[in-house]
Coordinates of C-alpha atoms and ligand atoms in Angstrom, one line a residue:
M1 CA 47.5 -59.6 25.0
Q2 CA 47.7 -56.1 25.9
I3 CA 45.4 -54.3 28.4
Y4 CA 44.4 -50.7 28.7
K5 CA 42.4 -48.4 30.6
V6 CA 40.0 -46.3 28.3
G7 CA 37.3 -43.8 28.3
G8 CA 35.9 -42.1 31.3
A9 CA 38.6 -43.4 33.8
V10 CA 41.4 -41.8 31.8
R11 CA 39.5 -38.7 31.2
D12 CA 38.5 -38.2 34.6
R13 CA 42.0 -38.9 36.1
L14 CA 43.6 -36.4 33.8
L15 CA 41.1 -33.9 35.0
G16 CA 41.8 -34.7 38.7
L17 CA 38.4 -35.9 39.3
P18 CA 37.5 -39.2 41.2
V19 CA 37.1 -42.1 39.2
T20 CA 34.4 -44.6 40.0
D21 CA 34.0 -47.2 37.3
I22 CA 36.9 -48.3 34.9
D23 CA 36.4 -49.6 31.4
W24 CA 39.3 -51.7 29.8
V25 CA 40.2 -52.6 26.4
V26 CA 42.2 -55.6 25.5
V27 CA 44.3 -55.8 22.4
G28 CA 45.6 -59.0 20.8
A29 CA 43.3 -61.4 22.3
T30 CA 40.6 -63.9 21.2
T31 CA 37.4 -64.8 23.1
E32 CA 38.9 -68.4 23.8
E33 CA 41.8 -66.7 25.4
M34 CA 39.6 -64.5 27.7
L35 CA 37.4 -67.4 28.8
A36 CA 40.6 -69.5 29.6
Q37 CA 41.7 -66.8 31.9
G38 CA 38.3 -66.9 33.7
F39 CA 36.8 -63.7 32.3
R40 CA 33.1 -64.1 32.2
P41 CA 31.3 -63.2 28.9
V42 CA 28.4 -60.6 28.9
G43 CA 26.4 -59.2 26.2
A44 CA 25.5 -61.1 23.2
D45 CA 26.1 -58.3 20.5
F46 CA 30.0 -57.7 21.0
P47 CA 32.7 -59.2 22.9
V48 CA 32.6 -57.7 26.5
F49 CA 33.8 -59.5 29.6
L50 CA 33.6 -59.3 33.3
H51 CA 36.9 -59.7 35.3
P52 CA 36.6 -62.8 37.4
K53 CA 37.6 -60.8 40.7
T54 CA 36.9 -57.2 40.2
G55 CA 33.8 -57.4 38.0
E56 CA 35.1 -54.5 35.8
E57 CA 34.2 -54.6 32.1
Y58 CA 36.9 -55.6 29.6
A59 CA 36.0 -55.4 25.9
L60 CA 38.0 -56.8 23.0
A61 CA 39.3 -54.2 20.7
R62 CA 36.8 -53.7 17.8
T63 CA 36.0 -51.5 14.8
E64 CA 32.3 -50.9 13.9
R65 CA 30.4 -50.3 10.7
K66 CA 27.0 -48.9 10.4
S67 CA 24.7 -51.0 8.6
G68 CA 21.0 -49.6 8.9
R69 CA 19.1 -47.4 11.0
G70 CA 19.5 -46.9 14.8
Y71 CA 21.9 -48.7 17.3
G72 CA 20.8 -52.3 16.0
G73 CA 22.0 -51.3 12.7
F74 CA 25.7 -51.6 13.6
T75 CA 28.1 -54.4 12.7
F76 CA 31.0 -55.1 14.9
H77 CA 34.5 -56.5 14.1
A78 CA 36.7 -57.9 16.9
S79 CA 39.8 -59.8 16.4
P80 CA 43.5 -60.0 17.8
E81 CA 44.6 -57.8 14.7
V82 CA 42.3 -54.8 15.6
T83 CA 44.6 -52.1 16.9
L84 CA 44.3 -49.8 19.8
E85 CA 43.9 -46.7 17.3
E86 CA 41.4 -48.6 15.4
D87 CA 39.4 -49.1 18.6
L88 CA 39.8 -45.6 19.9
I89 CA 38.6 -44.0 16.7
R90 CA 35.2 -45.4 16.9
R91 CA 34.6 -43.7 20.3
D92 CA 32.6 -40.5 20.5
L93 CA 34.7 -37.7 21.9
T94 CA 38.4 -37.1 21.8
I95 CA 38.4 -36.7 25.7
N96 CA 36.9 -40.2 25.7
A97 CA 39.2 -41.8 23.2
M98 CA 42.4 -41.9 25.3
A99 CA 44.0 -45.1 26.6
E100 CA 46.6 -45.7 29.4
D101 CA 48.6 -48.6 30.2
D102 CA 49.5 -50.0 33.6
Q103 CA 52.5 -47.5 33.6
H104 CA 50.3 -44.5 32.8
N105 CA 51.7 -44.2 29.5
L106 CA 49.1 -42.5 27.4
T107 CA 47.9 -43.4 23.9
D108 CA 46.1 -40.4 22.5
P109 CA 46.2 -40.4 18.7
Y110 CA 43.1 -37.9 18.4
H111 CA 44.4 -35.3 20.7
G112 CA 42.0 -35.6 23.5
Q113 CA 44.4 -34.2 26.2
R114 CA 44.9 -31.1 24.2
D115 CA 41.1 -30.9 23.9
L116 CA 40.9 -31.6 27.8
E117 CA 43.1 -28.5 28.5
A118 CA 41.3 -26.3 26.1
R119 CA 38.0 -27.4 27.3
I120 CA 36.4 -28.7 24.2
L121 CA 34.1 -31.5 23.6
R122 CA 35.1 -32.5 20.0
H123 CA 34.1 -35.6 17.8
V124 CA 36.7 -38.0 16.9
S125 CA 35.8 -38.7 13.4
P126 CA 32.8 -38.2 11.0
A127 CA 31.8 -41.8 12.0
F128 CA 30.3 -39.8 15.1
A129 CA 27.2 -39.5 13.0
E130 CA 26.5 -43.2 12.8
D131 CA 25.0 -43.4 16.3
P132 CA 22.6 -40.7 17.3
L133 CA 22.9 -41.3 20.8
R134 CA 26.0 -39.4 20.8
V135 CA 23.9 -36.1 20.5
L136 CA 22.6 -36.9 23.9
R137 CA 25.8 -38.1 25.3
V138 CA 27.7 -34.9 24.1
A139 CA 25.0 -32.6 25.8
R140 CA 25.2 -34.9 28.9
F141 CA 29.0 -34.3 29.1
A142 CA 28.5 -30.7 28.4
A143 CA 26.2 -30.4 31.4
R144 CA 28.9 -32.4 33.6
Y145 CA 31.7 -30.4 32.7
A146 CA 30.1 -26.9 32.4
G147 CA 31.4 -25.8 35.7
L148 CA 34.9 -26.6 34.6
G149 CA 34.3 -24.3 31.4
F150 CA 33.7 -27.0 28.8
H151 CA 31.9 -26.2 25.5
V152 CA 30.8 -28.0 22.5
A153 CA 33.3 -27.6 19.4
P154 CA 31.3 -25.6 16.6
P155 CA 32.1 -28.4 14.1
T156 CA 30.8 -30.9 16.5
L157 CA 27.8 -29.0 17.1
E158 CA 27.1 -28.7 13.4
L159 CA 27.6 -32.6 13.0
M160 CA 24.8 -32.8 16.0
R161 CA 22.5 -30.4 14.0
Q162 CA 22.7 -32.5 10.8
L163 CA 22.1 -35.7 12.8
S164 CA 19.0 -34.1 14.4
A165 CA 17.7 -32.8 11.2
S166 CA 18.1 -36.2 9.5
G167 CA 15.3 -37.6 12.0
E168 CA 17.8 -40.4 13.1
L169 CA 17.1 -39.4 16.7
Q170 CA 13.6 -41.0 16.2
A171 CA 15.5 -44.5 15.9
L172 CA 16.7 -44.3 19.5
T173 CA 15.1 -46.6 21.9
A174 CA 13.2 -45.3 25.0
E175 CA 15.7 -47.1 27.1
R176 CA 18.8 -45.7 25.7
S177 CA 17.5 -42.3 25.5
W178 CA 16.1 -42.5 29.2
K179 CA 19.6 -43.6 30.4
E180 CA 21.2 -40.5 29.0
I181 CA 18.6 -38.2 29.9
S182 CA 18.2 -39.3 33.7
R183 CA 22.0 -39.3 34.1
A184 CA 22.1 -35.7 32.6
L185 CA 19.3 -34.5 34.9
M186 CA 21.3 -35.6 37.9
E187 CA 24.5 -33.6 36.8
D188 CA 25.4 -30.3 38.4
Q189 CA 24.1 -28.2 35.7
P190 CA 21.2 -30.1 33.9
Q191 CA 20.1 -26.9 32.3
V192 CA 23.0 -27.2 30.1
F193 CA 22.0 -30.5 28.7
I194 CA 18.6 -28.9 27.4
E195 CA 20.4 -25.8 26.2
V196 CA 22.8 -27.8 24.1
L197 CA 20.1 -30.0 22.8
R198 CA 18.0 -27.1 21.7
D199 CA 21.1 -25.4 20.1
C200 CA 21.4 -28.5 17.8
G201 CA 17.8 -29.1 16.9
A202 CA 17.7 -32.3 19.0
L203 CA 15.0 -30.9 21.6
K204 CA 12.3 -30.3 18.9
E205 CA 13.1 -33.9 17.9
L206 CA 13.2 -35.5 21.3
M207 CA 10.7 -33.1 23.5
P208 CA 9.0 -30.8 21.2
E209 CA 6.8 -30.1 24.1
V210 CA 9.8 -28.5 26.0
D211 CA 11.3 -26.9 23.1
A212 CA 7.8 -25.0 22.3
L213 CA 8.2 -23.1 25.7
F214 CA 11.0 -21.0 24.1
G215 CA 9.5 -17.7 22.8
V216 CA 6.3 -18.0 25.0
P217 CA 5.9 -15.0 27.3
Q218 CA 4.6 -15.0 30.8
P219 CA 3.4 -12.1 33.0
E220 CA 6.6 -10.2 34.2
I221 CA 5.0 -9.5 37.6
H222 CA 5.5 -13.2 38.5
H223 CA 8.1 -14.0 35.9
P224 CA 10.8 -11.2 35.6
E225 CA 12.5 -13.5 33.1
I226 CA 9.4 -13.6 30.9
D227 CA 10.1 -16.3 28.8
S228 CA 8.7 -19.8 29.8
G229 CA 11.5 -21.9 28.4
V230 CA 14.0 -19.6 30.2
H231 CA 11.8 -20.2 33.3
T232 CA 11.9 -23.7 32.9
L233 CA 15.7 -23.9 32.6
S234 CA 16.1 -21.8 35.8
V235 CA 13.8 -24.1 37.7
L236 CA 15.9 -27.1 36.5
E237 CA 19.0 -25.1 37.5
Q238 CA 17.7 -24.7 40.8
S239 CA 16.6 -28.3 41.4
A240 CA 20.3 -29.1 40.8
L241 CA 21.5 -26.4 43.1
H242 CA 19.2 -27.9 46.0
K243 CA 20.4 -31.3 45.2
Q244 CA 17.0 -32.5 44.4
P245 CA 16.4 -36.3 43.3
L246 CA 15.6 -37.4 39.9
T247 CA 11.7 -37.5 40.4
V248 CA 11.9 -33.6 41.4
R249 CA 14.1 -32.8 38.5
W250 CA 11.9 -34.5 36.0
A251 CA 9.0 -32.8 37.4
C252 CA 10.6 -29.4 37.2
L253 CA 11.5 -30.1 33.6
L254 CA 7.8 -30.9 32.7
H255 CA 5.7 -28.8 35.1
D256 CA 4.8 -26.0 32.6
L257 CA 4.3 -27.6 29.4
G258 CA 0.8 -26.5 29.2
K259 CA 2.1 -23.0 28.5
G260 CA 3.3 -24.2 25.1
L261 CA -0.4 -24.6 24.2
T262 CA -1.8 -21.3 25.1
P263 CA -3.3 -19.3 22.0
E264 CA -1.1 -16.3 21.2
E265 CA -4.2 -14.0 21.9
E266 CA -4.1 -15.1 25.5
W267 CA -0.5 -14.2 26.1
P268 CA 1.1 -13.7 28.5
R269 CA -1.6 -15.3 30.5
H270 CA -1.9 -19.0 30.8
I271 CA -5.4 -19.8 31.9
A272 CA -5.6 -23.6 33.1
H273 CA -2.2 -24.4 31.8
E274 CA -1.8 -26.8 34.7
H275 CA -4.7 -29.0 33.3
K276 CA -4.0 -28.2 29.7
G277 CA -0.5 -29.8 30.1
L278 CA -1.2 -32.9 31.5
K279 CA -1.6 -34.7 28.2
L280 CA 1.9 -33.6 27.2
I281 CA 3.4 -34.7 30.3
K282 CA 1.7 -37.9 29.7
A283 CA 3.0 -38.1 26.3
V284 CA 6.7 -37.2 27.1
N285 CA 6.6 -39.9 30.1
E286 CA 5.4 -42.4 28.0
R287 CA 8.0 -41.7 25.1
F288 CA 10.8 -42.4 27.3
K289 CA 9.2 -44.9 29.6
A290 CA 10.2 -42.9 32.6
P291 CA 10.2 -44.8 35.9
K292 CA 6.6 -44.8 37.6
D293 CA 7.7 -42.4 40.4
C294 CA 9.1 -39.8 37.8
Q295 CA 5.9 -40.2 35.8
E296 CA 3.5 -39.9 38.8
L297 CA 5.2 -36.8 40.4
A298 CA 5.5 -34.8 37.0
L299 CA 1.9 -35.3 36.5
L300 CA 1.0 -34.3 40.1
V301 CA 3.4 -31.3 40.0
G302 CA 1.9 -30.4 36.7
Q303 CA -1.5 -30.4 37.9
Y304 CA -1.1 -28.9 41.3
H305 CA 2.0 -26.5 41.4
T306 CA -0.2 -23.4 41.3
H307 CA -2.2 -24.8 44.4
G308 CA 1.4 -25.0 46.0
H309 CA 2.2 -21.4 45.5
R310 CA -1.5 -20.4 46.8
A311 CA -1.2 -22.7 49.8
L312 CA -1.8 -20.1 52.2
E313 CA -4.8 -18.7 50.6
L314 CA -6.6 -22.0 49.7
K315 CA -9.7 -23.1 51.8
A316 CA -9.6 -25.7 54.2
S317 CA -11.6 -27.8 51.8
T318 CA -9.4 -27.3 48.8
L319 CA -6.2 -28.0 51.2
L320 CA -8.0 -31.3 52.1
E321 CA -8.6 -32.2 48.6
L322 CA -4.8 -31.5 47.7
L323 CA -3.7 -33.6 50.6
Q324 CA -6.1 -36.5 49.5
S325 CA -5.0 -36.2 45.9
F326 CA -1.5 -37.0 47.0
D327 CA -2.5 -39.6 49.5
V328 CA -0.3 -38.1 52.1
Y329 CA -1.3 -40.7 54.6
R330 CA 0.4 -43.4 52.9
R331 CA 2.8 -41.5 50.7
P332 CA 4.5 -38.7 52.7
Q333 CA 7.7 -38.6 50.7
R334 CA 5.9 -38.1 47.5
F335 CA 4.1 -35.0 49.1
E336 CA 7.6 -33.8 50.2
E337 CA 9.0 -33.9 46.6
F338 CA 5.8 -32.0 45.4
I339 CA 6.7 -29.3 48.1
A340 CA 10.4 -29.2 46.7
A341 CA 9.4 -28.9 43.1
C342 CA 7.0 -26.1 43.9
E343 CA 9.7 -24.4 45.8
M344 CA 12.2 -24.8 42.9
D345 CA 9.5 -23.5 40.4
A346 CA 9.1 -20.4 42.7
R347 CA 12.8 -19.7 42.9
G348 CA 13.5 -20.4 39.2
R349 CA 12.6 -16.8 38.3
K350 CA 15.1 -14.0 37.6
G351 CA 16.1 -12.3 40.7
L352 CA 14.0 -14.2 43.0
E353 CA 16.4 -17.1 43.2
Q354 CA 16.9 -16.4 47.2
R355 CA 13.1 -15.8 48.0
S356 CA 11.8 -17.4 50.9
Y357 CA 9.1 -20.0 50.4
P358 CA 6.7 -19.9 53.6
Q359 CA 4.1 -22.2 51.6
A360 CA 6.6 -25.1 52.3
D361 CA 6.3 -25.2 55.9
Y362 CA 2.7 -24.3 55.8
L363 CA 2.0 -27.3 53.5
R364 CA 4.1 -29.7 55.7
G365 CA 2.2 -28.5 58.8
A366 CA -1.2 -29.1 56.9
A367 CA -0.1 -32.6 56.1
S368 CA 0.8 -33.6 59.7
V369 CA -2.4 -32.0 60.9
A370 CA -4.5 -34.1 58.6
R371 CA -2.4 -37.2 59.3
G372 CA -2.7 -36.7 62.9
V373 CA -6.5 -37.2 63.2
A374 CA -6.9 -40.6 64.8
V375 CA -9.1 -43.2 63.5
Q376 CA -9.6 -45.1 66.8
P377 CA -12.1 -42.8 68.3
L378 CA -14.3 -42.9 65.1
L379 CA -14.2 -46.8 65.4
E380 CA -15.3 -46.6 68.9
K381 CA -18.2 -44.3 68.0
G382 CA -19.2 -47.3 65.7
F383 CA -18.4 -45.9 62.2
K384 CA -17.3 -48.5 59.4
G385 CA -17.3 -48.7 55.8
P386 CA -17.9 -45.5 53.7
E387 CA -19.2 -43.7 56.7
L388 CA -16.0 -44.1 58.4
G389 CA -14.2 -42.7 55.4
E390 CA -16.9 -39.7 55.5
A391 CA -16.4 -39.2 59.4
L392 CA -12.6 -39.1 58.9
K393 CA -12.7 -36.5 56.3
R394 CA -14.9 -34.4 58.3
E395 CA -12.6 -34.6 61.3
R396 CA -9.6 -33.8 59.1
L397 CA -11.4 -30.8 57.5
K398 CA -12.2 -29.5 61.1
A399 CA -8.6 -29.9 62.1
L400 CA -7.3 -28.0 58.9
K401 CA -9.9 -25.2 59.7
A402 CA -8.4 -24.9 63.0
Y403 CA -4.7 -25.0 61.6
K404 CA -5.6 -22.1 59.3
E405 CA -7.1 -19.9 62.0
N406 CA -4.0 -20.4 64.2
Q407 CA -1.5 -19.2 61.4
Ligands
ATP501 P1 30.9 -42.0 32.6 O1 31.8 -41.3 33.5 O2 29.5 -41.3 32.3 O3 30.9 -43.3 32.7 P2 32.3 -42.9 30.2 O4 32.9 -41.9 29.2 O5 33.3 -43.7 31.1 O6 31.7 -41.7 31.2 P3 30.7 -45.1 29.4 O7 29.3 -44.9 29.0 O8 31.2 -45.7 30.5 O9 31.1 -43.4 29.5 O10 31.5 -45.5 28.1 C1 32.9 -45.8 28.1 C2 33.6 -45.2 26.7 O11 33.2 -45.9 25.7 C3 33.3 -43.9 26.5 O12 34.3 -43.0 27.1 C4 33.5 -43.6 25.1 O13 34.8 -43.7 24.7 C5 32.9 -45.0 24.6 N1 31.4 -45.0 24.3 C6 30.4 -45.2 25.0 N2 29.1 -45.2 24.4 C7 29.4 -44.7 23.4 C8 28.8 -44.3 21.9 N3 27.5 -44.4 22.1 N4 29.4 -43.9 21.1 C9 30.8 -43.8 20.9 N5 31.6 -44.0 22.0 C10 31.0 -44.7 23.1
MG502 MG1 32.4 -45.3 32.3

């Protein structure tokens, strides 16, 4: 049997980037031979094994054929006769379809190295269209390598367009889509992911609520960029520049969805968009089965981001309600993430990227004041049950009023 490094490990080494996980392909072997060598089988669908010592993935060379809708509709054929070239041709992009032996000899039948040098993301063969997930993968690689000057080859973008128009994206499972989306959001330029999806018509299929923001104007005085979609991309860009976690980036992407629902007569104003957007945020959350912390933060940021911007003008009682809504006493981290998302929203505006955001420290201060109200003295006074809750609220309100006056 011959063993080769494939995919991302070869690509990233040639780009001079650090390689974290290595995928291997094995040519000329049977499942029995792999098991005899101590490899452990994983995955019921096709022959992939874990190395007994390193735990890295080794896949038998295989060919694939489409036999139905979605990813389930694939038949795999693995046998010792399948060649390296046959295995490589089923891969998505030419830069991902190179293999390397232990002497660093490159097998590159589809000119991945040429495309790496030319900074092009190009599909390997027309079979690209057989798995709609590849649309998301290409957009994710575009986001990851945008900083190096990569772009999608026009014929590949055209294939992605056809694939999006065919309705096949609807056959993707929430799990596969979320894996790509969440990884893409954590790249250095996540806004490029959304831009590429939009360019090929996939955004309209996957997240019509985000797609609908493009072409919707906002008041120029607060939003020099005017367009709501452009604003959303900038907010996402800021979230990556500021190294925000996934929860914050997801909330940034979805925070303004309500603006897509405003009747044209009301443009460029968006009265109550925070509230109107909640059902859209919920729908997107559920469509991709986003993790609970992402779902929760997106809804809270959607509902309260304007409160964040107006923090310094809020009445003490409104400030208290905001803090209660976030349960800042038990969930301080989530409130920090809310503040971060508001700050990204404020900076994700043309020409205002460097602005200061005094609201952040003000909100942190308010949270710590409210948190600092001690329960013990109230217990000593004999408060208990619902009355204790009311008394605590009164004390917190008093403390917040004093906090406001001292600013
Ligand atoms: P990363 O750095 O994100 O891990 P990668 O290229 O290694 O990038 P993997 O998802 O680990 O991506 O997949 C390994 C290889 O398997 C890819 O380089 C590609 O050749 C192939 N591959 C993975 N998923 C697909 C797919 N849906 N369609 C076609 N080829 C795929
Ligand atoms: Mg990999």
